[in-house]
mmCIF file of C-alpha atoms and ligand atoms in Angstrom:
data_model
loop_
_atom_site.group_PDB
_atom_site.id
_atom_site.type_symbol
_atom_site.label_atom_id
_atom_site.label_comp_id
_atom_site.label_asym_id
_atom_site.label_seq_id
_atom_site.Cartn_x
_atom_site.Cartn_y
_atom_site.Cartn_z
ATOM 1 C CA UNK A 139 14.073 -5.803 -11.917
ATOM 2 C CA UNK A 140 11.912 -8.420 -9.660
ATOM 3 C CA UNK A 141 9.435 -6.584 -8.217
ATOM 4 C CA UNK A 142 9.593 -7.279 -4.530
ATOM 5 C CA UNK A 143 6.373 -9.483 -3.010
ATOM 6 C CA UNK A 144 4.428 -7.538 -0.179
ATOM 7 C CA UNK A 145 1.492 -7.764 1.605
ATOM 8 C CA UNK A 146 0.364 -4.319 3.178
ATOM 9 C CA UNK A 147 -1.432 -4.901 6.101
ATOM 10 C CA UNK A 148 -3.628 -1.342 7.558
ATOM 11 C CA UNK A 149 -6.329 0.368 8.825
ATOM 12 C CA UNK A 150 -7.053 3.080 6.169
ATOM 13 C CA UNK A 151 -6.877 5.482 7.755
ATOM 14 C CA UNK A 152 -6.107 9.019 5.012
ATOM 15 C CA UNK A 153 -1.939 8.670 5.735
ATOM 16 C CA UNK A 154 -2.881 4.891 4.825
ATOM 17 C CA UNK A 155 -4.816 5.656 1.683
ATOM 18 C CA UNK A 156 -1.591 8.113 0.759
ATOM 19 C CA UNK A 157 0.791 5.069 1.609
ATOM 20 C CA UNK A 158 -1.696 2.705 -0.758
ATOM 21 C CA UNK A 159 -1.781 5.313 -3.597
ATOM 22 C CA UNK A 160 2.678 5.335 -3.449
ATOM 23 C CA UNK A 161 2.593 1.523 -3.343
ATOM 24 C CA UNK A 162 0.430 1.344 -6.143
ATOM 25 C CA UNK A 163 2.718 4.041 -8.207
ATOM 26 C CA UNK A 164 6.076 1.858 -7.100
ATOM 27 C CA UNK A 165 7.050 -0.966 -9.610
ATOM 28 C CA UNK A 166 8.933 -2.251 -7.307
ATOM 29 C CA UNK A 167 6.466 -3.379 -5.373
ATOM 30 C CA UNK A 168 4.403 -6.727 -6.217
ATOM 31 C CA UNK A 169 1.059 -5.806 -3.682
ATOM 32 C CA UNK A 170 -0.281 -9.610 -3.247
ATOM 33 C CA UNK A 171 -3.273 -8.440 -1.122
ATOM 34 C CA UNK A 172 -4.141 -5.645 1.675
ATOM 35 C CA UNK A 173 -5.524 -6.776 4.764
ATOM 36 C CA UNK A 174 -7.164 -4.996 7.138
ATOM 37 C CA UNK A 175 -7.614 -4.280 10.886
ATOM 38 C CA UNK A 176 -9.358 -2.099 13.154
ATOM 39 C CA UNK A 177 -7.728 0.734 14.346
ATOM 40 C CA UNK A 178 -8.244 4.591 12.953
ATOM 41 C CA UNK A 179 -11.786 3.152 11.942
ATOM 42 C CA UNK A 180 -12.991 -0.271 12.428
ATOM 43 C CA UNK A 181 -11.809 -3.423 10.377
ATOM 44 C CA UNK A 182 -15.697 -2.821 8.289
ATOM 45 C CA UNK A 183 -14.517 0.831 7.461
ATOM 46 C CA UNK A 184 -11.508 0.126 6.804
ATOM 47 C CA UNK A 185 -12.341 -2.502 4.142
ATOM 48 C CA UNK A 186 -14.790 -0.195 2.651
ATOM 49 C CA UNK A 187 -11.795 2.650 2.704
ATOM 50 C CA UNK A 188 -9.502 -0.055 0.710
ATOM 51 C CA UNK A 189 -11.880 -0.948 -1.838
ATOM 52 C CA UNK A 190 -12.719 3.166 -2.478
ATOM 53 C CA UNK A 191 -8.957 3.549 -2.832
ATOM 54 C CA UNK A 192 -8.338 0.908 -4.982
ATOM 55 C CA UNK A 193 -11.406 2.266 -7.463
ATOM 56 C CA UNK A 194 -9.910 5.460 -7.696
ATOM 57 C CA UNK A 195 -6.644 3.556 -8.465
ATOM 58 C CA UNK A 196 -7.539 1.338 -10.963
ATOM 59 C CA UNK A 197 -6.269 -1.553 -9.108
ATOM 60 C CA UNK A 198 -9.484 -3.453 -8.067
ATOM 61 C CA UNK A 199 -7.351 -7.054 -8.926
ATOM 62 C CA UNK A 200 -5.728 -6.415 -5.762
ATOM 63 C CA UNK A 201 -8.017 -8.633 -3.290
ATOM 64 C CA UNK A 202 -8.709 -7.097 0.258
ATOM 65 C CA UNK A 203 -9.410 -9.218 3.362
ATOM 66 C CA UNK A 204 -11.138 -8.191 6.333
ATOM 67 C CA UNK A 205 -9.134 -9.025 9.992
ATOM 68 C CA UNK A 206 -9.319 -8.356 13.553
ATOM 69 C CA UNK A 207 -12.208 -6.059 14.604
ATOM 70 C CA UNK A 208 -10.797 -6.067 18.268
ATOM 71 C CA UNK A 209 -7.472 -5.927 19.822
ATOM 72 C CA UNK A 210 -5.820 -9.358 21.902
ATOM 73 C CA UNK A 211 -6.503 -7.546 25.415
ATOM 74 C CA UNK A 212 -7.905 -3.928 25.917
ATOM 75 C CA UNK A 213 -10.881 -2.623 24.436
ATOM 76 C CA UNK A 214 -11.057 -1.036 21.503
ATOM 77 C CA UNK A 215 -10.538 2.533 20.592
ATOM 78 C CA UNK A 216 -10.786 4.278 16.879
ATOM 79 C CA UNK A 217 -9.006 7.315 15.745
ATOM 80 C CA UNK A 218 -12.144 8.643 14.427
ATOM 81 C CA UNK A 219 -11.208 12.349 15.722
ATOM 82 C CA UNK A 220 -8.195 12.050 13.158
ATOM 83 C CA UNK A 221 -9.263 10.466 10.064
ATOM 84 C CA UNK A 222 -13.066 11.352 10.275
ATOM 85 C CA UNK A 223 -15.935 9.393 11.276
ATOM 86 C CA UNK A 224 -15.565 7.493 7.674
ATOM 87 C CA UNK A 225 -11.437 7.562 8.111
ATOM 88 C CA UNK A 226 -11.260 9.198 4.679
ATOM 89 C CA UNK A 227 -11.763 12.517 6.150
ATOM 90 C CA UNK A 228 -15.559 13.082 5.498
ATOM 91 C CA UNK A 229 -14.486 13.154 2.052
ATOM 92 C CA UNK A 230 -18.134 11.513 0.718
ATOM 93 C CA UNK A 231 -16.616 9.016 -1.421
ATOM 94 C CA UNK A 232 -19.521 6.431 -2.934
ATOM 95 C CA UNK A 233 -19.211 2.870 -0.701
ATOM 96 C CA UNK A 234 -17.842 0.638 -3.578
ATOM 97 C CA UNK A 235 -20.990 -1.643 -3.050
ATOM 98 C CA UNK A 236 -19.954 -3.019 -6.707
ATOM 99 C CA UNK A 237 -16.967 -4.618 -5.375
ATOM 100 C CA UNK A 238 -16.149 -7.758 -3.136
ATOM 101 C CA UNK A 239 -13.577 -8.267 -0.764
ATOM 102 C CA UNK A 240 -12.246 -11.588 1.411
ATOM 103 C CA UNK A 241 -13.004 -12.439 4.792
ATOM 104 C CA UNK A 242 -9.698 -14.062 7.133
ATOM 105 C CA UNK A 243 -7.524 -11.789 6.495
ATOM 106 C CA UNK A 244 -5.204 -13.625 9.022
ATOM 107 C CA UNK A 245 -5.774 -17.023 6.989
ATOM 108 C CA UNK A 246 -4.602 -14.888 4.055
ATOM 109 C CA UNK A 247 -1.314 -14.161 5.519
ATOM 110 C CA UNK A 248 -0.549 -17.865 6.410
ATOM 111 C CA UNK A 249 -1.521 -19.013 3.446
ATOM 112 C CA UNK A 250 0.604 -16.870 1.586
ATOM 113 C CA UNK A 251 3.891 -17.397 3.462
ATOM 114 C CA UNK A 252 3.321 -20.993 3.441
ATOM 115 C CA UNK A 253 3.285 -20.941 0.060
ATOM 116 C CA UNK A 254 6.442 -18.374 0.008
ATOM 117 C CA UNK A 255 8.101 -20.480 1.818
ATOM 118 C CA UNK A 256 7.812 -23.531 -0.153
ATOM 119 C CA UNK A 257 8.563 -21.837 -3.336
ATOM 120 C CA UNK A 258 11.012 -19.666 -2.278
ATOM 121 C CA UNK A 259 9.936 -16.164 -3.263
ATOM 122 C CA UNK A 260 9.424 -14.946 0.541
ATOM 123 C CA UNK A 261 6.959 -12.296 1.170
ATOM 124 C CA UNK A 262 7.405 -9.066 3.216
ATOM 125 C CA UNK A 263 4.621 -7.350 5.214
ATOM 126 C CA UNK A 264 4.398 -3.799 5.660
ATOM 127 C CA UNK A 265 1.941 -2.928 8.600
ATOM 128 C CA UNK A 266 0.662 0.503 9.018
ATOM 129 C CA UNK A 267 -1.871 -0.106 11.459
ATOM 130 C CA UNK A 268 -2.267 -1.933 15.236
ATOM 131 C CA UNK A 269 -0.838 -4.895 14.600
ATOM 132 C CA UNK A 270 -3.218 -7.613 16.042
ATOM 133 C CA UNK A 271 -3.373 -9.422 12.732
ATOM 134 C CA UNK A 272 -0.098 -10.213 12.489
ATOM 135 C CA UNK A 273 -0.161 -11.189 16.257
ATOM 136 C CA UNK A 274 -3.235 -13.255 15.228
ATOM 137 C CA UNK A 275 -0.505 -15.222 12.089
ATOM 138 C CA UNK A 276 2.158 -15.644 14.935
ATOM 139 C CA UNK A 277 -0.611 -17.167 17.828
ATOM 140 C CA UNK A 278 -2.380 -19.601 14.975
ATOM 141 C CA UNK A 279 0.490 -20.427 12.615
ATOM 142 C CA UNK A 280 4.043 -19.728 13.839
ATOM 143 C CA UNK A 281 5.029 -22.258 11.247
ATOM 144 C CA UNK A 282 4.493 -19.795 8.194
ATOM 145 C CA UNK A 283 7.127 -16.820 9.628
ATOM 146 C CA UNK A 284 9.697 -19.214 7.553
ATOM 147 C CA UNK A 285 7.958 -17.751 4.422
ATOM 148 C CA UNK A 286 8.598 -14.026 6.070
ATOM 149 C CA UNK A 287 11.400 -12.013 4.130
ATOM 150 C CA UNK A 288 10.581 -8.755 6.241
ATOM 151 C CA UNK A 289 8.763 -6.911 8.535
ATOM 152 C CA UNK A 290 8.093 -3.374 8.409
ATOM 153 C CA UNK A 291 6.302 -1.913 10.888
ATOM 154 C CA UNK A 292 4.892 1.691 11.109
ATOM 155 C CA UNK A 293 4.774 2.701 14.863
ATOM 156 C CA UNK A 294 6.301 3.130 18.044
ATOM 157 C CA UNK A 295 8.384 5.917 18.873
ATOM 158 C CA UNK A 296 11.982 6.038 20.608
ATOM 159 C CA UNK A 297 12.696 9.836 21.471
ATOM 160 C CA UNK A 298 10.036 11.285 20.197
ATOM 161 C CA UNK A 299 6.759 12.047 22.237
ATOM 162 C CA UNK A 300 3.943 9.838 21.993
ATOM 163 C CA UNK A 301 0.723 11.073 19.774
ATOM 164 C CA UNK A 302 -2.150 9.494 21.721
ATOM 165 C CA UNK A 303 -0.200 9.727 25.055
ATOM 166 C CA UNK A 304 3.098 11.428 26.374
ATOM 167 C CA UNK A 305 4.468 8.532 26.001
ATOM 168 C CA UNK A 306 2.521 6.117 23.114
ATOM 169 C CA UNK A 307 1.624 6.111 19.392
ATOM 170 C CA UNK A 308 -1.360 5.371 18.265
ATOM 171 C CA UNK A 309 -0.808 1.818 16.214
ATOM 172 C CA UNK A 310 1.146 0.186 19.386
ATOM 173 C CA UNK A 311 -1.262 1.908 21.863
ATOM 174 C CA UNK A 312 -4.245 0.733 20.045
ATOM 175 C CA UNK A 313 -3.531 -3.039 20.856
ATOM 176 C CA UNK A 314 -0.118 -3.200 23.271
ATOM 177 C CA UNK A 315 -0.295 -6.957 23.436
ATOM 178 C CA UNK A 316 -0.061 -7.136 19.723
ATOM 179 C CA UNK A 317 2.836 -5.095 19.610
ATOM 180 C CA UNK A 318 4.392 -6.376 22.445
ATOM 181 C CA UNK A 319 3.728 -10.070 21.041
ATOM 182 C CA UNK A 320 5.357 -9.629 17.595
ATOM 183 C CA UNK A 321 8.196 -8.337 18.794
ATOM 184 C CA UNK A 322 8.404 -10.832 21.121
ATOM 185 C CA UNK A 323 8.706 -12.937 18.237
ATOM 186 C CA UNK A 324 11.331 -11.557 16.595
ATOM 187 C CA UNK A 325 13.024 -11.546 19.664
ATOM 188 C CA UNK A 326 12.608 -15.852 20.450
ATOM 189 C CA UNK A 327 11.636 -17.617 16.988
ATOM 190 C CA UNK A 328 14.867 -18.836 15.341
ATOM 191 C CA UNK A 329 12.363 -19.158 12.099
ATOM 192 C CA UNK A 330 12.914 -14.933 11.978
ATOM 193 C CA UNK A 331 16.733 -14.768 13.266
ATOM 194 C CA UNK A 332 18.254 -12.401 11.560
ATOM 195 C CA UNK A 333 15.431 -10.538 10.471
ATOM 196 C CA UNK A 334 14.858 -7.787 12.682
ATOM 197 C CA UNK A 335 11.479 -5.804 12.593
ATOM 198 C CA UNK A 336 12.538 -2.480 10.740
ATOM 199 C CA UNK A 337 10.486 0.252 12.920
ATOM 200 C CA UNK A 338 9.368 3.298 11.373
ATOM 201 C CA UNK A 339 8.174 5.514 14.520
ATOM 202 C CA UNK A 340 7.270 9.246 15.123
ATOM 203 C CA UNK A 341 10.937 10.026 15.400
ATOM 204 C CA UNK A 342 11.054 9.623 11.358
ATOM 205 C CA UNK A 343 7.292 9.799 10.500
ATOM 206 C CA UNK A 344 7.027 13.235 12.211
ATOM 207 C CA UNK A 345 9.698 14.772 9.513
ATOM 208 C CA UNK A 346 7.103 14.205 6.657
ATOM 209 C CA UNK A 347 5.037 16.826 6.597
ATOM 210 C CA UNK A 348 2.771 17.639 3.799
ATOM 211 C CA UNK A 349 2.105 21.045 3.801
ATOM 212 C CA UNK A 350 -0.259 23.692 1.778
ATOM 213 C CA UNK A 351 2.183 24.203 -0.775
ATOM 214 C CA UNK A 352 3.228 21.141 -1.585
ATOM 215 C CA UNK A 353 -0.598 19.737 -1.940
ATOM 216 C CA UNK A 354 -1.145 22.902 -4.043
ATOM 217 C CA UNK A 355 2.056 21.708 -6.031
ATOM 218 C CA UNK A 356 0.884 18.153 -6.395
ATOM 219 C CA UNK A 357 -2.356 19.964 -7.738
ATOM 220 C CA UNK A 358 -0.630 21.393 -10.000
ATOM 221 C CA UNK A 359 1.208 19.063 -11.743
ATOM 222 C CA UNK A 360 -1.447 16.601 -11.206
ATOM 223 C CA UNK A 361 -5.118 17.254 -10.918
ATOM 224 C CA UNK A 362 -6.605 14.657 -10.283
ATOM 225 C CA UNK A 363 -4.317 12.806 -8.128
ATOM 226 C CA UNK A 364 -4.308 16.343 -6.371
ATOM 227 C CA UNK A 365 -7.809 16.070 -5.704
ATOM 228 C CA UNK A 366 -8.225 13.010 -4.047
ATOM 229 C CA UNK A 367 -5.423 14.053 -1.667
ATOM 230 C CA UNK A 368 -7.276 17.690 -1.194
ATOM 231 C CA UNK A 369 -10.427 15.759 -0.398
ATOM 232 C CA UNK A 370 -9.308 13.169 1.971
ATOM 233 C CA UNK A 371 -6.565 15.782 3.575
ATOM 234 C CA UNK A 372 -8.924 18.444 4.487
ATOM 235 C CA UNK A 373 -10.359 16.895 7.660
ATOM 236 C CA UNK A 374 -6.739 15.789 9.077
ATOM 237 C CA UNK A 375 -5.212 19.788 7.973
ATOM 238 C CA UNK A 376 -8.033 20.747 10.277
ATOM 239 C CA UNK A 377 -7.268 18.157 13.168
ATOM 240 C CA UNK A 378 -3.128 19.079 13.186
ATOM 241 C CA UNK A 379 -4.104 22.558 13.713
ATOM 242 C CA UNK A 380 -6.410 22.094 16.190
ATOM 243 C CA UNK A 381 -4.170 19.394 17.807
ATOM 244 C CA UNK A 382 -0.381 20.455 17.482
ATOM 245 C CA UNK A 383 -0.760 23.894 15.747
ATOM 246 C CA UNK A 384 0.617 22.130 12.950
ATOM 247 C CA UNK A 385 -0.528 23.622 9.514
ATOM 248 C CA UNK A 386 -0.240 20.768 7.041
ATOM 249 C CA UNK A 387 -0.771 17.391 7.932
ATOM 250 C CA UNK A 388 1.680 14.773 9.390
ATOM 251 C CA UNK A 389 1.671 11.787 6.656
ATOM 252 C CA UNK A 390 3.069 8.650 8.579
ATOM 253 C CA UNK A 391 2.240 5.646 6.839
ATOM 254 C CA UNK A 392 3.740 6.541 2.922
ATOM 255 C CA UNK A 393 7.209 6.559 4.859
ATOM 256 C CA UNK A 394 7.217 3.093 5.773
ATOM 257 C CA UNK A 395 6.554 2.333 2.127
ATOM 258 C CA UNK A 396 9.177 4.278 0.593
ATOM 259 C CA UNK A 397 11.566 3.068 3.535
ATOM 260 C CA UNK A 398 11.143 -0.594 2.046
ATOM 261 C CA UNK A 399 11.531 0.454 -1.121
ATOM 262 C CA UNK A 400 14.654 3.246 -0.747
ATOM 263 C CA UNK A 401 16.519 1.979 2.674
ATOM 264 C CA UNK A 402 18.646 5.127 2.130
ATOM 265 C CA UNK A 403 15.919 7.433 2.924
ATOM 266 C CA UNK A 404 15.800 6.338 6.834
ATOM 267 C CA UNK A 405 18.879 5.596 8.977
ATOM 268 C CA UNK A 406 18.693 3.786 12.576
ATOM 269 C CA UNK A 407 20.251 1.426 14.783
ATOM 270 C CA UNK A 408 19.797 -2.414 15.671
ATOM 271 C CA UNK A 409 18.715 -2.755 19.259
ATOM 272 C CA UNK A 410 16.227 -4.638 21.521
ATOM 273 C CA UNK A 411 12.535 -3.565 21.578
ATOM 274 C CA UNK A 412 9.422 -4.312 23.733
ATOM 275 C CA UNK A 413 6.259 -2.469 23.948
ATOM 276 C CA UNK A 414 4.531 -1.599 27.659
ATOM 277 C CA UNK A 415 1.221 -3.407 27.901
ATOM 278 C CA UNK A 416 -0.550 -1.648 31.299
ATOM 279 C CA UNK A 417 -0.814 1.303 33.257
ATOM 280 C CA UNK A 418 -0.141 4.777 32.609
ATOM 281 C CA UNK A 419 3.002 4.413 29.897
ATOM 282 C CA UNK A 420 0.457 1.937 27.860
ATOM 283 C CA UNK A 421 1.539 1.062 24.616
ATOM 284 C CA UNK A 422 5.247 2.793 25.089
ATOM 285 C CA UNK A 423 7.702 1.664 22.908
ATOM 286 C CA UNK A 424 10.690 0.065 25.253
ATOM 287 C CA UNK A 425 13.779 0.557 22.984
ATOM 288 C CA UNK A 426 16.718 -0.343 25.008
ATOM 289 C CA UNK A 427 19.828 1.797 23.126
ATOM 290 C CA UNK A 428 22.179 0.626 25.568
ATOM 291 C CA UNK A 429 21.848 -2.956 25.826
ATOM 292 C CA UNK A 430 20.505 -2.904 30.014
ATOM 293 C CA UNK A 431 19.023 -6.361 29.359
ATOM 294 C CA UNK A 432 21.373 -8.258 27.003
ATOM 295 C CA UNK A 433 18.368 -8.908 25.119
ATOM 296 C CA UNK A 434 18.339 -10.785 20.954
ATOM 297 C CA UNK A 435 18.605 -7.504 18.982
ATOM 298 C CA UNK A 436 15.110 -7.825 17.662
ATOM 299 C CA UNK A 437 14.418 -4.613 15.469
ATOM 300 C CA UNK A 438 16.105 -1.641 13.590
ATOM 301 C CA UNK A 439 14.744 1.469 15.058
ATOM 302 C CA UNK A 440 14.614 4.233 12.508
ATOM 303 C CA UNK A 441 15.879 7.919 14.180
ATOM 304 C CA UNK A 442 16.968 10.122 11.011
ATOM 305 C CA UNK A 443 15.073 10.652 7.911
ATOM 306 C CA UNK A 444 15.566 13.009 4.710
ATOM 307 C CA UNK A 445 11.844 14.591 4.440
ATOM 308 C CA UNK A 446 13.803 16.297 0.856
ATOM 309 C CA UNK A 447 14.164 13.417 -0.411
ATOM 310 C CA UNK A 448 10.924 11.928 0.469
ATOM 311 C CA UNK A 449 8.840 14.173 -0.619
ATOM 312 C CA UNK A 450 10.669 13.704 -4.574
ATOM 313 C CA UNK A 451 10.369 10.345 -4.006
ATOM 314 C CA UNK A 452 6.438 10.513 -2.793
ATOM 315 C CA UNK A 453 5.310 13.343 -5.203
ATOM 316 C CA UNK A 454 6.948 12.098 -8.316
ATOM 317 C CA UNK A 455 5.527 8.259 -7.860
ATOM 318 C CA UNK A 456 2.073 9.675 -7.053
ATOM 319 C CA UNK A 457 2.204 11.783 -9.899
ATOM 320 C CA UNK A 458 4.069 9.814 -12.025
ATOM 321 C CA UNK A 459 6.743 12.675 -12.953
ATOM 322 C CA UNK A 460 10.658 12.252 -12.788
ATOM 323 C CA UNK A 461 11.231 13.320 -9.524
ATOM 324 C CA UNK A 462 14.484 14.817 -10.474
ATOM 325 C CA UNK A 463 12.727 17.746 -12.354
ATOM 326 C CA UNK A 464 10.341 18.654 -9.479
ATOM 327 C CA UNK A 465 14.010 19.272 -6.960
ATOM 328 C CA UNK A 466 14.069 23.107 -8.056
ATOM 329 C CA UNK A 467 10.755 23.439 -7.110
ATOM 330 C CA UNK A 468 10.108 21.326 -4.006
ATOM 331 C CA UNK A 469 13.594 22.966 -2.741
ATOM 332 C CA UNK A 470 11.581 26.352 -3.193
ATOM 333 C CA UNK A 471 8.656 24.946 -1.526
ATOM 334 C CA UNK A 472 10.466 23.282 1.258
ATOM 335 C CA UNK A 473 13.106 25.893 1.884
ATOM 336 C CA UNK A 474 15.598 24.020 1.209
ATOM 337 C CA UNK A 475 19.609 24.859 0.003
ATOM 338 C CA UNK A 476 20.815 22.736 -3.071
HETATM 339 O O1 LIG B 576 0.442 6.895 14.861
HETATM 340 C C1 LIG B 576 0.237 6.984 13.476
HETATM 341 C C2 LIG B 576 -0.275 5.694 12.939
HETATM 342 O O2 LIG B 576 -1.527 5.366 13.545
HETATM 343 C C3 LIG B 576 -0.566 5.766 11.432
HETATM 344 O O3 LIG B 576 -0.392 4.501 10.880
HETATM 345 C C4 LIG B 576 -2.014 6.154 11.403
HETATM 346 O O4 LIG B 576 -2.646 5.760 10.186
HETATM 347 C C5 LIG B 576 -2.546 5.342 12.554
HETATM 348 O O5 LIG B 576 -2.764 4.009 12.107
HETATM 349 CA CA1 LIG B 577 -2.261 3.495 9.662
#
């Protein structure tokens, strides 16, 4: 099997270190670089975050490039009150002052789908963060998207209420233009027809919950994997509580991964998207279902989600176990019929 080449771009973030450590566990998956941007914690943070991941992984060959420290437009604003003042959850992990990392991140990405595109192995991204670096590739070099195989893009929501406003998730709230730019793109730029941005939003992410038992399971069956989640989870248990009475934590990000990797565990529909960049309803998703505007059908937004099926998928990579013999188990723990 040809392992499929991706760049993840993020802003790590503790449901981006959980999407890193499932990349990292997927063969399929050919990780070319991770680049980074300022969002849950700033683009400096977040490089430190990747590097501290990628220790505890064993992958330090995987090279990680610092991006955008600001959004296009509005002013910048962290998600420190989720993922910790550190954005691994106070979790006290040593700065990996030992290791080095790339500055350009954006360079990075044009680089690398010129080079797709001339060989022919195209390269997917999958963003979990604001997505001002990729905005940043589409403003300086338009040219490369004809290296792009895919876009996957955590954020946005459709139905589902927003998590930093009524109406707005975090990643397309944090920088609206950004948002609203690439998809804008994929919208006019006959170099991406045909390749619509597949959106994994809160009306999917929200289903994946991990919960008590099933980090006590993945404990279990293995430690020390278990640990690092218990340590970097602890912070963001706390803040669902406080914040939606949820107990467990909601782990976006590791979706979007196992999305591009398993299409069958999301279902949506192909439509026309734009993002609001002002006023109250900033950083709304615009998904219009019913075709209003007669718009390019620019993205598949993702509404239904098997959170069963998920979590075998998440738990055994992570852990490196046949998901198959954890199903009794995680049916137990999940309450769910056979
Ligand atoms: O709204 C959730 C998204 O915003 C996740 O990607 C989280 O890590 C933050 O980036
Ligand atoms: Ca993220």
């Amino acid at each position: 099997m040809n392992a499929k080449k991706v760049i993840i771009d993020c802003d790590p973030g503790i449901d981006d270190a959980l999407a890193l450590m499932l990349a990292l566990s997927s063969p399929e998956l050919d990780v070319l670089g991770i680049t980074i941007v300022s969002g849950n914690v700033s683009a400096d943070k977040g490089v430190n975050n990747a590097l501290k991941i990628l220790k505890w992984m064993n992958r330090t060959d995987i090279p990680v490039y610092l991006g955008e420290r600001l959004p296009l437009v509005r002013e910048y604003v962290n998600a420190e009150d989720t993922h910790g003042e550190d954005g691994l959850g106070e979790s006290g992990y040593e700065s990996p002052d030992d290791l080095s990392y790339h500055t350009d991140a954006v360079s990075f990405l044009s680089q690398s789908l010129l080079n797709a595109a001339s060989s022919g192995d195209f390269i997917s991204i999958i963003a979990l963060g604001p997505m001002t670096n990729i905005a940043r590739l589409i403003q300086t070099c338009p040219e490369s998207l004809c290296g792009l195989s895919e876009l996957v893009s955590m954020g946005g929501n459709y139905k589902s209420h927003g998590n930093c406003s009524p109406v707005a998730e975090y990643n397309y709230w944090c920088d609206p233009h950004a948002a609203r730019l690439v998809y804008e793109a994929f919208e006019t730029n006959p170099l991406l027809s045909g390749k619509p941005i597949h959106m994994v939003g809160l009306d999917v992410t929200r289903k994946i919950v991990l919960t008590p038992n099933l980090l006590e399971y993945i404990c279990q069956i293995s430690p020390e994997v278990g640990e690092h989640i218990r340590r970097i989870t602890r912070f963001y248990f706390d803040f669902h509580w406080k914040q939606e009475q949820v107990i467990g934590c909601v782990i976006n990000d590791p979706l979007a991964i196992a999305y591009f990797i398993d299409r069958s565990l999301c279902h949506g529909f192909l439509t026309y998207t734009t993002v609001e960049t002002e006023g109250l309803c900033m950083g709304q998703t615009i998904v219009d279902a019913f075709d209003f505007w007669k718009k390019k059908k620019n993205s598949i937004v993702l509404t239904h989600t098997d959170a069963f099926r998920f979590m075998c998928f998440f738990i055994g990579r992570i852990c490196h176990k046949d998901s198959s013999q954890m199903e009794p188990v995680l049916r137990q723990i999940m309450e769910v019929r056979p």
